[in-house]
Short mmCIF file of C-alpha atoms and ligand atoms in Angstrom, two decimals:
data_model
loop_
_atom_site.label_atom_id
_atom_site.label_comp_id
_atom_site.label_asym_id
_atom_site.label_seq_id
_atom_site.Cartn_x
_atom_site.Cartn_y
_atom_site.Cartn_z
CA UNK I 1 30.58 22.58 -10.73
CA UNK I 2 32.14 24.98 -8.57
CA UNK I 3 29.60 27.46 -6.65
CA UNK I 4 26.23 28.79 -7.50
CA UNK I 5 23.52 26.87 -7.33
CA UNK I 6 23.56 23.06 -8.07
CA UNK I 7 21.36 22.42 -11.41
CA UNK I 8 17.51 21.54 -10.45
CA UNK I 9 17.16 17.59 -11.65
CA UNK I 10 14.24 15.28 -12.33
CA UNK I 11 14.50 12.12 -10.10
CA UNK I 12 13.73 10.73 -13.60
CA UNK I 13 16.75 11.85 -14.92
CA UNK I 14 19.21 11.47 -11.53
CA UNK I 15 21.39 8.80 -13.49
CA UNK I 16 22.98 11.53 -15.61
CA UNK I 17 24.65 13.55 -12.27
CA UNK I 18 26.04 10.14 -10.43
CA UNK I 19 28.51 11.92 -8.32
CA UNK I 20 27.34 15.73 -8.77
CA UNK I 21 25.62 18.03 -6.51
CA UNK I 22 22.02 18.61 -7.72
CA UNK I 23 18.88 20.09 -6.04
CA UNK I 24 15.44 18.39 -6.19
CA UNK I 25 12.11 20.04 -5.47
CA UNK I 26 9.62 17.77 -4.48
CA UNK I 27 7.20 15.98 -1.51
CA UNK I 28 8.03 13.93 1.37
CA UNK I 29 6.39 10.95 0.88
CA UNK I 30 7.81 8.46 3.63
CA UNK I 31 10.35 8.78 6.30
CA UNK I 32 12.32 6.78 8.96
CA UNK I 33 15.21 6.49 10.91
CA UNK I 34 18.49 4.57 12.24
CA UNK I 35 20.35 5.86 14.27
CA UNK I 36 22.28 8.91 12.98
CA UNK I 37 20.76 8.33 9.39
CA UNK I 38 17.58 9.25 8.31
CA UNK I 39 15.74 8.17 5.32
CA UNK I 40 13.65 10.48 3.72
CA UNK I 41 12.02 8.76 0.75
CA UNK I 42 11.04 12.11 -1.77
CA UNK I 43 9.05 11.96 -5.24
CA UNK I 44 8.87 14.95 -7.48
CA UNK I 45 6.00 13.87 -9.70
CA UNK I 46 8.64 12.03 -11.81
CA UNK I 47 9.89 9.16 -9.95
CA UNK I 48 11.13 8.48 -6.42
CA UNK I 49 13.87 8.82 -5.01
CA UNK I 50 15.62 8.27 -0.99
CA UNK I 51 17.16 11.03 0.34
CA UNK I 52 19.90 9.92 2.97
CA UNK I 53 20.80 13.04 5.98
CA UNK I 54 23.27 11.95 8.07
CA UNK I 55 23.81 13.93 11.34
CA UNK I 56 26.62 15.90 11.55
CA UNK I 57 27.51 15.56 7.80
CA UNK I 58 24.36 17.26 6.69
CA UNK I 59 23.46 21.34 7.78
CA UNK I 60 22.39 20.78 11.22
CA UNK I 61 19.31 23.04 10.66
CA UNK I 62 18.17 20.92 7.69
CA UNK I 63 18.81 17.82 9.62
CA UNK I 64 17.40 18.86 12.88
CA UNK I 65 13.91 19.99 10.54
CA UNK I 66 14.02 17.11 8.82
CA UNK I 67 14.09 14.76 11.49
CA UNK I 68 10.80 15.70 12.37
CA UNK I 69 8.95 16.61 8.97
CA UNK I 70 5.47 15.60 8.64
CA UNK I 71 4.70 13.26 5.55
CA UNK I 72 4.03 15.05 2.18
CA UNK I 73 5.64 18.36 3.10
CA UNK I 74 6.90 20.32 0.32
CA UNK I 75 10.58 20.97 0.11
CA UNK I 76 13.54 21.69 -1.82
CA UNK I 77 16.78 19.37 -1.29
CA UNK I 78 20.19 19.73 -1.99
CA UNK I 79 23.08 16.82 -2.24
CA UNK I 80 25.38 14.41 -3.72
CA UNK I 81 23.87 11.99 -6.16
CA UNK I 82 25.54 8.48 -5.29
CA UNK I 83 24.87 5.48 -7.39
CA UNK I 84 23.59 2.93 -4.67
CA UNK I 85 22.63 -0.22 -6.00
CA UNK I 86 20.05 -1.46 -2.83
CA UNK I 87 18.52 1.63 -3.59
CA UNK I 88 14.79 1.44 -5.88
CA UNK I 89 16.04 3.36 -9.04
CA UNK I 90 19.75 2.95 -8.20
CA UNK I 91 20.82 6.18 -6.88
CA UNK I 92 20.31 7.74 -3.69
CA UNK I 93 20.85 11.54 -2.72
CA UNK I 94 22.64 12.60 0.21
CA UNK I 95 21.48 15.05 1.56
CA UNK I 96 23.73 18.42 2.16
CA UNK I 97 20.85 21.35 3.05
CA UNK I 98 17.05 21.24 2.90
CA UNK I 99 14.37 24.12 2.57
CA UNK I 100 10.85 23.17 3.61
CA UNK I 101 8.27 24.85 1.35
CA UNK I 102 5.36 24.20 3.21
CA UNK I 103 4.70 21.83 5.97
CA UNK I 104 1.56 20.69 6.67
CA UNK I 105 -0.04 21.67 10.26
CA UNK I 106 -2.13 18.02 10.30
CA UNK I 107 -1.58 14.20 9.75
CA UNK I 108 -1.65 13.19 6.42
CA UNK I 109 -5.16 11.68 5.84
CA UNK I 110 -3.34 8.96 3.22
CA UNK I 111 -1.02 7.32 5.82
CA UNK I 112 0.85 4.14 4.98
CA UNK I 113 -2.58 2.00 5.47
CA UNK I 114 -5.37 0.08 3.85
CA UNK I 115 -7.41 2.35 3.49
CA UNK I 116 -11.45 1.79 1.87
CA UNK I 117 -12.17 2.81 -1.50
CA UNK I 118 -14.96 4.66 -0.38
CA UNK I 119 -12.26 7.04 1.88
CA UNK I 120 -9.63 6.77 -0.82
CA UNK I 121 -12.13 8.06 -3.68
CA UNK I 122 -13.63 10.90 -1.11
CA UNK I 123 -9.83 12.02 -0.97
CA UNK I 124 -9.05 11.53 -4.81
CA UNK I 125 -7.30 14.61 -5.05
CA UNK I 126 -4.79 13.59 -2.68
CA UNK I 127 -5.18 9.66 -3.23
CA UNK I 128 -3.62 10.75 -6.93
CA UNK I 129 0.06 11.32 -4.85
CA UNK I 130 0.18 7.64 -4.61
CA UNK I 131 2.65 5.39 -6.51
CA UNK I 132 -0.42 3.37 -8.37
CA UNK I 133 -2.39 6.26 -8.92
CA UNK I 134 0.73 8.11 -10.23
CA UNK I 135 1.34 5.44 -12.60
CA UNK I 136 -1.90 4.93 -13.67
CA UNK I 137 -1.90 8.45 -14.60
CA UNK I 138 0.97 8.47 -16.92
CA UNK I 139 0.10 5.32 -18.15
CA UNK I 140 -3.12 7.04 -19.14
CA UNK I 141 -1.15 9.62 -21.22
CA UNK I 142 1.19 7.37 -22.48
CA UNK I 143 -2.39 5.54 -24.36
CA UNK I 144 -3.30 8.89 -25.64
CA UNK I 145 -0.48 9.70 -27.13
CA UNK I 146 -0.34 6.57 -28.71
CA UNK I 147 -4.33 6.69 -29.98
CA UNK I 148 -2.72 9.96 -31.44
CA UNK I 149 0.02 8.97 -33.08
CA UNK I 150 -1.79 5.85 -34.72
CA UNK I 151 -3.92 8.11 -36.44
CA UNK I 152 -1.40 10.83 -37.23
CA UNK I 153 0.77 8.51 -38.86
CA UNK I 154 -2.24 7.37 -40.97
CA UNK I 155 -3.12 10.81 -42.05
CA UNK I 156 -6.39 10.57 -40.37
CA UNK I 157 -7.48 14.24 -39.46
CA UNK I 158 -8.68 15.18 -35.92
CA UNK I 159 -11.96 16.61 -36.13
CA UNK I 160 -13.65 18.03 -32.38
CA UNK I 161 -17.11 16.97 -32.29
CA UNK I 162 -19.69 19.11 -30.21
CA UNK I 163 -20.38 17.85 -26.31
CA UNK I 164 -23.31 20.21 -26.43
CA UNK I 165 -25.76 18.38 -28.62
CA UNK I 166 -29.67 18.19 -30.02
CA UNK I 167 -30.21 14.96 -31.27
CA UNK I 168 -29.62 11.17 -29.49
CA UNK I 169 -26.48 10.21 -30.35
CA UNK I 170 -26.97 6.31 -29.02
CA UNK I 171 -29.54 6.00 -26.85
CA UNK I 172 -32.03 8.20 -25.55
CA UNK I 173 -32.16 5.74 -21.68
CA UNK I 174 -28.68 7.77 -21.00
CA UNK I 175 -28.87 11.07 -21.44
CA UNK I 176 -28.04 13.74 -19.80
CA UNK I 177 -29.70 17.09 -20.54
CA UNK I 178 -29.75 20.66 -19.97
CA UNK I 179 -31.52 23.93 -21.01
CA UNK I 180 -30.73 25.35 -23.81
CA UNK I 181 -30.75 28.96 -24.21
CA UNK I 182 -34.79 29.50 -26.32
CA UNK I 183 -34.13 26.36 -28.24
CA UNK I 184 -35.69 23.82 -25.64
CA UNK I 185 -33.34 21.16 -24.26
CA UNK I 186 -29.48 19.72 -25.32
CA UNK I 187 -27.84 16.73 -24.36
CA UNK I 188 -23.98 15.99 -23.50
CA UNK I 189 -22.49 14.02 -25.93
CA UNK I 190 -22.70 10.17 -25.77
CA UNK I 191 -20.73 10.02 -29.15
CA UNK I 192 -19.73 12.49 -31.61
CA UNK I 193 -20.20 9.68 -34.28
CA UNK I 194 -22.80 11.49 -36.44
CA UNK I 195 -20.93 14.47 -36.74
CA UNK I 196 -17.63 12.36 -37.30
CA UNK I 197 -19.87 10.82 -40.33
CA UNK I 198 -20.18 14.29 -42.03
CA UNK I 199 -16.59 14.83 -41.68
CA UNK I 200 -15.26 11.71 -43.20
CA UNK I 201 -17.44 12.59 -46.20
CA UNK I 202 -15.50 15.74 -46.17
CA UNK I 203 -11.93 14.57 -45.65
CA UNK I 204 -11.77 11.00 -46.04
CA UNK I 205 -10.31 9.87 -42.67
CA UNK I 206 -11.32 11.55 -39.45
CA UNK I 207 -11.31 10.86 -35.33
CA UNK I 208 -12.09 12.37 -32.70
CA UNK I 209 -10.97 12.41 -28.81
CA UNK I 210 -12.84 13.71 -26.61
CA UNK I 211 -15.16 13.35 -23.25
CA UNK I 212 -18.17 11.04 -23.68
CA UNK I 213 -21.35 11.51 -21.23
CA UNK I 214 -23.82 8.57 -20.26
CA UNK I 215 -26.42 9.25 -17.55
CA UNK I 216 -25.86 5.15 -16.68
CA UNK I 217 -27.37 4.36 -13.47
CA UNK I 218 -24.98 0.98 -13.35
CA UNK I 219 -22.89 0.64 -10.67
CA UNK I 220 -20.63 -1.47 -12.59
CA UNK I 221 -16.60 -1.78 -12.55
CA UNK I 222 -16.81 -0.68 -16.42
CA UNK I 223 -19.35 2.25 -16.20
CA UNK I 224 -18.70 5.81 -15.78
CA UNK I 225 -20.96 8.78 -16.23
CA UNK I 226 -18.42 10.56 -17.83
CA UNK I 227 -15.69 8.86 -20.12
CA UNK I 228 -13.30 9.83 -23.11
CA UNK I 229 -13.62 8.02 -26.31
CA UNK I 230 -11.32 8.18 -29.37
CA UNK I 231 -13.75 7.79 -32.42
CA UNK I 232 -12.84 7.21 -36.10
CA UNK I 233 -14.63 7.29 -39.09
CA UNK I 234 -13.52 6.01 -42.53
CA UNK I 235 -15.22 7.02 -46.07
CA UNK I 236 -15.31 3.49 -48.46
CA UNK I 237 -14.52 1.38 -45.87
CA UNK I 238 -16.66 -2.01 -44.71
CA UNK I 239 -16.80 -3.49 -41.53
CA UNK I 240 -14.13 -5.70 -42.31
CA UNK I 241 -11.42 -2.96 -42.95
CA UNK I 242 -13.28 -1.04 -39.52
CA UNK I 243 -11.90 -4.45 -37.81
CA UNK I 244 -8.65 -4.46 -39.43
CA UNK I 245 -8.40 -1.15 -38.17
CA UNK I 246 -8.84 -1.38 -34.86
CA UNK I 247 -7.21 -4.41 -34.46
CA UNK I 248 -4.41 -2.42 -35.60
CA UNK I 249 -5.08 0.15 -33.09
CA UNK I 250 -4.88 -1.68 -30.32
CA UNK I 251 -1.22 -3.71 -31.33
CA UNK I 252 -0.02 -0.34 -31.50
CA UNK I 253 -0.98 1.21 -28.31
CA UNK I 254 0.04 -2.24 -26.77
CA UNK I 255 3.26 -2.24 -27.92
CA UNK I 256 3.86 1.48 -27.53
CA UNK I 257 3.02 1.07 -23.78
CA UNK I 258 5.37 -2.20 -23.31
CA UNK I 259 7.74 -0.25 -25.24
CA UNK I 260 7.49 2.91 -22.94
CA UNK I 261 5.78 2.55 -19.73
CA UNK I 262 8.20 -0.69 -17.97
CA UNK I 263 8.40 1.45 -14.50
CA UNK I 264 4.18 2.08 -14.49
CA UNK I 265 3.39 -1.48 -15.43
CA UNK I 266 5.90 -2.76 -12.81
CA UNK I 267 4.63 -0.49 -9.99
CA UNK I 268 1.23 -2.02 -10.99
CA UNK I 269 2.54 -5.16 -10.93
CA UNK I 270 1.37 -6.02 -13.92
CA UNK I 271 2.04 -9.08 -15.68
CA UNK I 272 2.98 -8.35 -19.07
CA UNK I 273 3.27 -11.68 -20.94
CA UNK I 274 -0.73 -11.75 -22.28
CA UNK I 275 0.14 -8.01 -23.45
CA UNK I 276 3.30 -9.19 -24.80
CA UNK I 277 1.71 -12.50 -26.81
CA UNK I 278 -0.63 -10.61 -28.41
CA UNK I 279 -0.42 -10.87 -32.40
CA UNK I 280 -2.97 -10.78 -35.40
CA UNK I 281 -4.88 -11.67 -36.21
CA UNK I 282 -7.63 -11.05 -33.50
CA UNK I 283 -10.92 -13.75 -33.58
CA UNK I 284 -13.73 -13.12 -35.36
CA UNK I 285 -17.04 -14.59 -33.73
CA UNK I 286 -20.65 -13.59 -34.87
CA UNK I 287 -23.06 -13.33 -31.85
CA UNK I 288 -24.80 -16.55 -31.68
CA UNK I 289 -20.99 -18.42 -31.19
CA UNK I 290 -20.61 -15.48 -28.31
CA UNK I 291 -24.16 -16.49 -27.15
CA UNK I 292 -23.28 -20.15 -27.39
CA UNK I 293 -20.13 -19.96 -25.00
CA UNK I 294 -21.46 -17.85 -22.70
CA UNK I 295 -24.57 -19.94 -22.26
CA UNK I 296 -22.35 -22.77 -21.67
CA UNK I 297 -20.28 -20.91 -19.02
CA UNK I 298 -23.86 -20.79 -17.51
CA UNK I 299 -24.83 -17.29 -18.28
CA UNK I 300 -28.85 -17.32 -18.45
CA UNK I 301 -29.48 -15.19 -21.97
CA UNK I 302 -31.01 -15.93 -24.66
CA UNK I 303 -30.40 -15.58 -28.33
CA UNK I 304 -31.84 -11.76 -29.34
CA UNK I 305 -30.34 -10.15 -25.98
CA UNK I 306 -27.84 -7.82 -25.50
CA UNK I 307 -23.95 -9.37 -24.09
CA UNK I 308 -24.20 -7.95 -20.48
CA UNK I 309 -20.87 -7.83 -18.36
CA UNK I 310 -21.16 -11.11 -17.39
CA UNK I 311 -21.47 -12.48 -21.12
CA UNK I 312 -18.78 -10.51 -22.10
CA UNK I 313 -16.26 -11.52 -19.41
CA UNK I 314 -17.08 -15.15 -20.18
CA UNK I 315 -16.28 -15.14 -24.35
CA UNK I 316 -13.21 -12.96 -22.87
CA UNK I 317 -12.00 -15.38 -20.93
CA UNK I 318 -12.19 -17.88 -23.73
CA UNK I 319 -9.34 -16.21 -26.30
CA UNK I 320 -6.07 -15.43 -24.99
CA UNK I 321 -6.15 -11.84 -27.15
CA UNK I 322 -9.02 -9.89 -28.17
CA UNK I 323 -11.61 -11.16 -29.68
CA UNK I 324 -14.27 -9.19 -32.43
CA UNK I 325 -18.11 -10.17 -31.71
CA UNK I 326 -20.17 -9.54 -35.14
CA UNK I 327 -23.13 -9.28 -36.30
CA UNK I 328 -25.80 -8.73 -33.62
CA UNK I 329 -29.38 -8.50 -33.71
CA UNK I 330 -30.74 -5.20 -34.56
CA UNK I 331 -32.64 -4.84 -31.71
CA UNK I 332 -29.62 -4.93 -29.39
CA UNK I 333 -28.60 -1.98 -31.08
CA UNK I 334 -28.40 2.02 -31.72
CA UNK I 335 -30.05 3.00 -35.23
CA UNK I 336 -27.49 3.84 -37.63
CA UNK I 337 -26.01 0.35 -38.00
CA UNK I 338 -25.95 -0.47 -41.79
CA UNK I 339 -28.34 -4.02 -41.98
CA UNK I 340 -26.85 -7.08 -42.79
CA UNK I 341 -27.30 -7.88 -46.31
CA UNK I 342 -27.83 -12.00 -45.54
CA UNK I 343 -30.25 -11.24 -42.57
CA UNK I 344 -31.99 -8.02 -42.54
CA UNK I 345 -33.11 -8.97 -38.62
CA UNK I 346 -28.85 -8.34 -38.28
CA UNK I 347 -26.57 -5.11 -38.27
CA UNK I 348 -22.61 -5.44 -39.82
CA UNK I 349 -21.61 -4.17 -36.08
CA UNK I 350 -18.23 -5.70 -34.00
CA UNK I 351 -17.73 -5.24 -30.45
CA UNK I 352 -14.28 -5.53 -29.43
CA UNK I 353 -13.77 -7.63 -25.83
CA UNK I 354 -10.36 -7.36 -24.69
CA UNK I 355 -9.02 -10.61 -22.93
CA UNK I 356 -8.78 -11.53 -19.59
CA UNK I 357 -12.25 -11.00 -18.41
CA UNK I 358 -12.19 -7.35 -19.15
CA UNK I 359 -15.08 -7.73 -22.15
CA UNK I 360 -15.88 -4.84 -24.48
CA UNK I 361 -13.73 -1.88 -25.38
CA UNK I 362 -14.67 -0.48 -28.64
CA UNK I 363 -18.21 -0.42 -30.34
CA UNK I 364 -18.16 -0.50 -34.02
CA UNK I 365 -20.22 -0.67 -37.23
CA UNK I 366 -20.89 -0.15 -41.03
CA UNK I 367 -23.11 2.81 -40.99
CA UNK I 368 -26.33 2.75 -42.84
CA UNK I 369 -25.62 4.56 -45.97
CA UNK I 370 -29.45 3.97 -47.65
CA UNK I 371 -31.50 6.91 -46.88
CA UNK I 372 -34.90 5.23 -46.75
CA UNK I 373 -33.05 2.27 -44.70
CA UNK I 374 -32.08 5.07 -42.11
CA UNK I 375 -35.51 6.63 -42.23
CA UNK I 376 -37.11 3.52 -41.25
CA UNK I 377 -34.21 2.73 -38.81
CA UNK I 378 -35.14 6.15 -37.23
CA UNK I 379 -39.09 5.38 -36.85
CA UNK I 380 -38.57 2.33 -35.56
CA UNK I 381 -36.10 3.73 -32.28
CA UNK I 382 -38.66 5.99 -31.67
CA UNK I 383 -36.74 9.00 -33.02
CA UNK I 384 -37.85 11.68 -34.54
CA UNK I 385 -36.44 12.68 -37.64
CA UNK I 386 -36.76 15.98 -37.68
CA UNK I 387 -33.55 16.08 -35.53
CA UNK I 388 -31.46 14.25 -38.02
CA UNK I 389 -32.54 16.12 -41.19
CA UNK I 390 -28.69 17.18 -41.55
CA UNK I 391 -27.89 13.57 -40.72
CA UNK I 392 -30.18 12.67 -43.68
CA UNK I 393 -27.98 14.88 -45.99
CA UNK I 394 -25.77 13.16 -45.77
CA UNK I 395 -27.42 10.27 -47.14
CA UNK I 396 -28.83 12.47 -49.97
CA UNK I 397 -25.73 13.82 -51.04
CA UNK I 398 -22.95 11.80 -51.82
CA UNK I 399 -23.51 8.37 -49.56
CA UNK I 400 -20.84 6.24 -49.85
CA UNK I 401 -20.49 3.24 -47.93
CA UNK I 402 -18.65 4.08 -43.98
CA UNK I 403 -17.96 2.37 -41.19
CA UNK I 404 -15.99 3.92 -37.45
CA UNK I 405 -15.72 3.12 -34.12
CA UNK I 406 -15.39 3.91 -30.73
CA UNK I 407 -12.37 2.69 -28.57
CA UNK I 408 -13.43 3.93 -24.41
CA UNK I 409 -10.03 5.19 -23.20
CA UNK I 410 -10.53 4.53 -19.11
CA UNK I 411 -12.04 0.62 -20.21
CA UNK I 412 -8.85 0.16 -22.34
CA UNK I 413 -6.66 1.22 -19.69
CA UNK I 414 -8.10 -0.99 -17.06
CA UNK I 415 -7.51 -3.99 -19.62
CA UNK I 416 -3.75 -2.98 -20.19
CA UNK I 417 -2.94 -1.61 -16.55
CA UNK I 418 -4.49 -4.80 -15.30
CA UNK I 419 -6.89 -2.87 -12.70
CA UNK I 420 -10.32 -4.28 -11.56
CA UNK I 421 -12.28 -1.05 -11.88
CA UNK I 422 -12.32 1.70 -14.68
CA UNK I 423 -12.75 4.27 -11.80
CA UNK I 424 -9.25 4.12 -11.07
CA UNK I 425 -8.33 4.73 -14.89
CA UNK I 426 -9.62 8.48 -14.84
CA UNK I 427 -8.10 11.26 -12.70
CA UNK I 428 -11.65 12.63 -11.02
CA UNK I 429 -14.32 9.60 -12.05
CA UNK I 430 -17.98 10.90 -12.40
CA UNK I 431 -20.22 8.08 -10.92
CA UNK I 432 -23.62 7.18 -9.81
CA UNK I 433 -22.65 8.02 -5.91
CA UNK I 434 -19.69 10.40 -6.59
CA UNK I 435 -19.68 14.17 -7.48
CA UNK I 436 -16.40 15.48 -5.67
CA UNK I 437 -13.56 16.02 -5.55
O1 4AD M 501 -20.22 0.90 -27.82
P1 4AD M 501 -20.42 2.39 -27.68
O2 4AD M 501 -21.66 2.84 -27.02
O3 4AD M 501 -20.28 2.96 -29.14
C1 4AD M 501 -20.52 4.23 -29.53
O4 4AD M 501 -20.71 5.17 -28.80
C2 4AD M 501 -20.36 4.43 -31.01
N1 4AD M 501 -21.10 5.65 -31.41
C3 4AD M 501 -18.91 4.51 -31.36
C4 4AD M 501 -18.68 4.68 -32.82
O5 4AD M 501 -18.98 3.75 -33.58
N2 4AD M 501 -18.16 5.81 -33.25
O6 4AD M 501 -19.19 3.00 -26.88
C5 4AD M 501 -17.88 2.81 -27.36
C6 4AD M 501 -16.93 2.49 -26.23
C7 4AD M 501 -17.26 1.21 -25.47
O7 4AD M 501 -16.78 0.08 -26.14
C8 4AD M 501 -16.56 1.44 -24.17
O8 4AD M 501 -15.17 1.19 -24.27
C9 4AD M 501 -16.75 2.92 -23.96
O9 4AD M 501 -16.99 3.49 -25.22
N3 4AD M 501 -17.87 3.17 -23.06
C10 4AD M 501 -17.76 3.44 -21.75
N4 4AD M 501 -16.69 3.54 -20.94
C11 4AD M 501 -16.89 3.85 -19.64
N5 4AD M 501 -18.10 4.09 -19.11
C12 4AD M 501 -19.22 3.99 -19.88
N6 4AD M 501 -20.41 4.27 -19.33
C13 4AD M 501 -19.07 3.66 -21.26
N7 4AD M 501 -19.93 3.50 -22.29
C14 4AD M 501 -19.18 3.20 -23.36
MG1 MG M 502 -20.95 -0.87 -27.16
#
């Protein structure tokens, strides 16, 4: 290229100019020196790169500015790209002239510490800079898109449920509520199941993707008050094909990610062999089996209650891939599950517990389809059925036998990303304690 401006390049794609002049435009993230050489380690939001100024090769302005640029200053460089094996990525640019965009008048608070996760959370919006977070982040997308194309390829249809809502969606302990113009008081959406239920009798196949709102006061590392959830709903399907498809699901996503996303699991250092083993078909336990083994891990339940976190991470820990847990009591659960025809005091439900100790990432059932079932499923939770007339309809008007789920994106994420705490899995988490950034 001879003069005019050298192209602007990704750092992702730096492999394709070996031995061209290019300009980045990015942050400086790190910095040292040796001598005449100074290291300027730069990331432009796709990868990382070192810049290399040498003094009296590079513009003595840029060099003279650069050798005293404060950490995560914004600037534009221009250089030689030079393949250079010791170098993280293989290529290293060296640097001809700089242009400083801004540079910040204080210390970094995010310096090259440990730092608490109390501080680190308080400074989320700048904590996101970081190599993890970064590659949390695209790791995040990189699940989305996959959810997405799963169902695309399936001819599902994406249907947006409402987040403003009037009726309990799951459980009426978790909601969150606000006024509602003269019609009393709404709810955020804690699952935009129901409505999902009246579009699968409309087009067959649906899901949804959206944000998901629970008012849990849990400080847990699996709860969030606010989380996304892909939910899909199938007309004439059982529980059994509900399993099948999720199972499905989450091969896909798996394998998309391993496929995809080498650089983000690495920087997480995350071991990919269990991802990589993984293979149908997943276990199928019914509850008292899950009871049984997490009883004799030494949990202290008892047959009838609920699989807390600690339940769940014990039966994880006992299959090397995820595992389905069926068939719970119907007291452990939200209303709509369709009763089990051997044992009316059970619900054809599966919870999904992905291995590893990370327990339960998607919630899923045959729906009641029986309209005086569902009445009397409503009476006894307490709810009142005026809210769920249209719900009803749908029982009076062409049931069919149905059956969804919900898959929690930030939960699923933790599992593949290996991370201890779903907090990190979500760009600005909503928590008990934490409101901002
Ligand atoms: O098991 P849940 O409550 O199921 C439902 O909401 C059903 N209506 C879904 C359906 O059948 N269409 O939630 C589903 C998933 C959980 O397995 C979990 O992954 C995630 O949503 N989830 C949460 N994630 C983070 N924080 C929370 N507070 C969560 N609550 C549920
Ligand atoms: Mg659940």
């Amino acid at each position: 290229m001879s003069g005019g401006a050298p192209p602007r390049v990704a750092v992702r794609d730096i492999g394709a100019y070996d031995g061209l002049a290019v300009e980045l435009a990015g942050w400086l993230y790190n910095a040292r020196s040796k001598g005449r050489i100074l290291f300027l380690q730069l990331r432009d939001g796709t990868g990382r790169i070192q810049a290399t100024a040498i003094d009296g090769e590079t513009d003595a302005d840029s060099f003279a500015r650069a050798a005293r640029l404060p950490l995560e200053s914004s600037l534009i460089a221009r250089g030689t790209v030079r393949a250079e094996p010791r170098a993280a990525g293989g290529y290293e640019l060296q640097l001809r002239t700089m242009q400083v965009v801004q540079e910040p008048a204080a210390d970094y608070p995010i310096a090259n510490k440990a730092h608490g996760v109390d501080f680190l959370l308080a400074h989320r919006h700048l904590w996101l800079r970081s190599r993890r977070q970064e590659a949390l982040m695209r790791l995040r997308s990189e699940v989305r898109a996959a959810m997405h194309g799963f169902f695309d390829r399936r001819g599902f249809v994406l249907v947006d449920t409402p987040i403003i809502t009037g009726a309990v969606g799951e459980s009426a302990s978790s909601l969150f509520t606000l006024p509602y113009y003269d019609l009393g008081e709404a709810h955020l959406a804690q699952t935009g199941q129901l409505y999902l239920e009246a579009a699968c009798l409309a087009l067959g196949r649906v899901y949804n993707f959206g944000p998901t709102f629970r008012a849990e006061k849990s400080k847990t590392r699996r709860h969030l008050s606010e989380f996304w959830m892909l939910e899909a709903e199938v007309a004439f399907a059982d529980s059994d094909a509900n399993m099948e498809l999720q199972e499905a699901l989450v091969l896909a996503v798996v394998e998309h990610v391993l496929d995809r996303c080498e650089p983000e699991l690495a920087a997480l250092q995350r071991d990919t062999a269990p991802l990589a083993r993984l293979g149908r078909p997943f276990p199928r336990i019914a509850y008292e089996e899950a009871v049984r083994i997490a009883q004799e891990s030494g949990a202290d339940m008892r047959l009838g209650d609920d699989l807390g976190a600690d339940e769940e991470t014990a039966v994880s820990r006992s299959f090397d891939r995820p595992v389905f847990v069926t068939d719970y009591p119907r007291a452990a659960k939200a209303f709509y599950m369709k009763g089990h025809p051997a044992d009316p005091a059970k619900v054809l439900c599966s919870d999904l517990l992905a291995p590893e100790g990370y327990g339960e990432i998607a919630g899923g059932s045959q729906r009641e389809d029986d309209l005086d079932a569902l009445v009397a499923a409503l009476e006894a939770h307490d709810l009142a059925a005026g809210a769920y007339e249209w719900y009803l309809d749908l029982r009076r008007f062409g049931s069919v036998p149905h059956a969804g789920f919900g898959i929690g994106l930030e939960r699923t994420l933790a599992w593949i990303a290996g991370i201890s705490h779903v907090r990190e899995a979500i760009a600005f988490p909503r928590t008990l304690q934490r409101l901002y950034p």
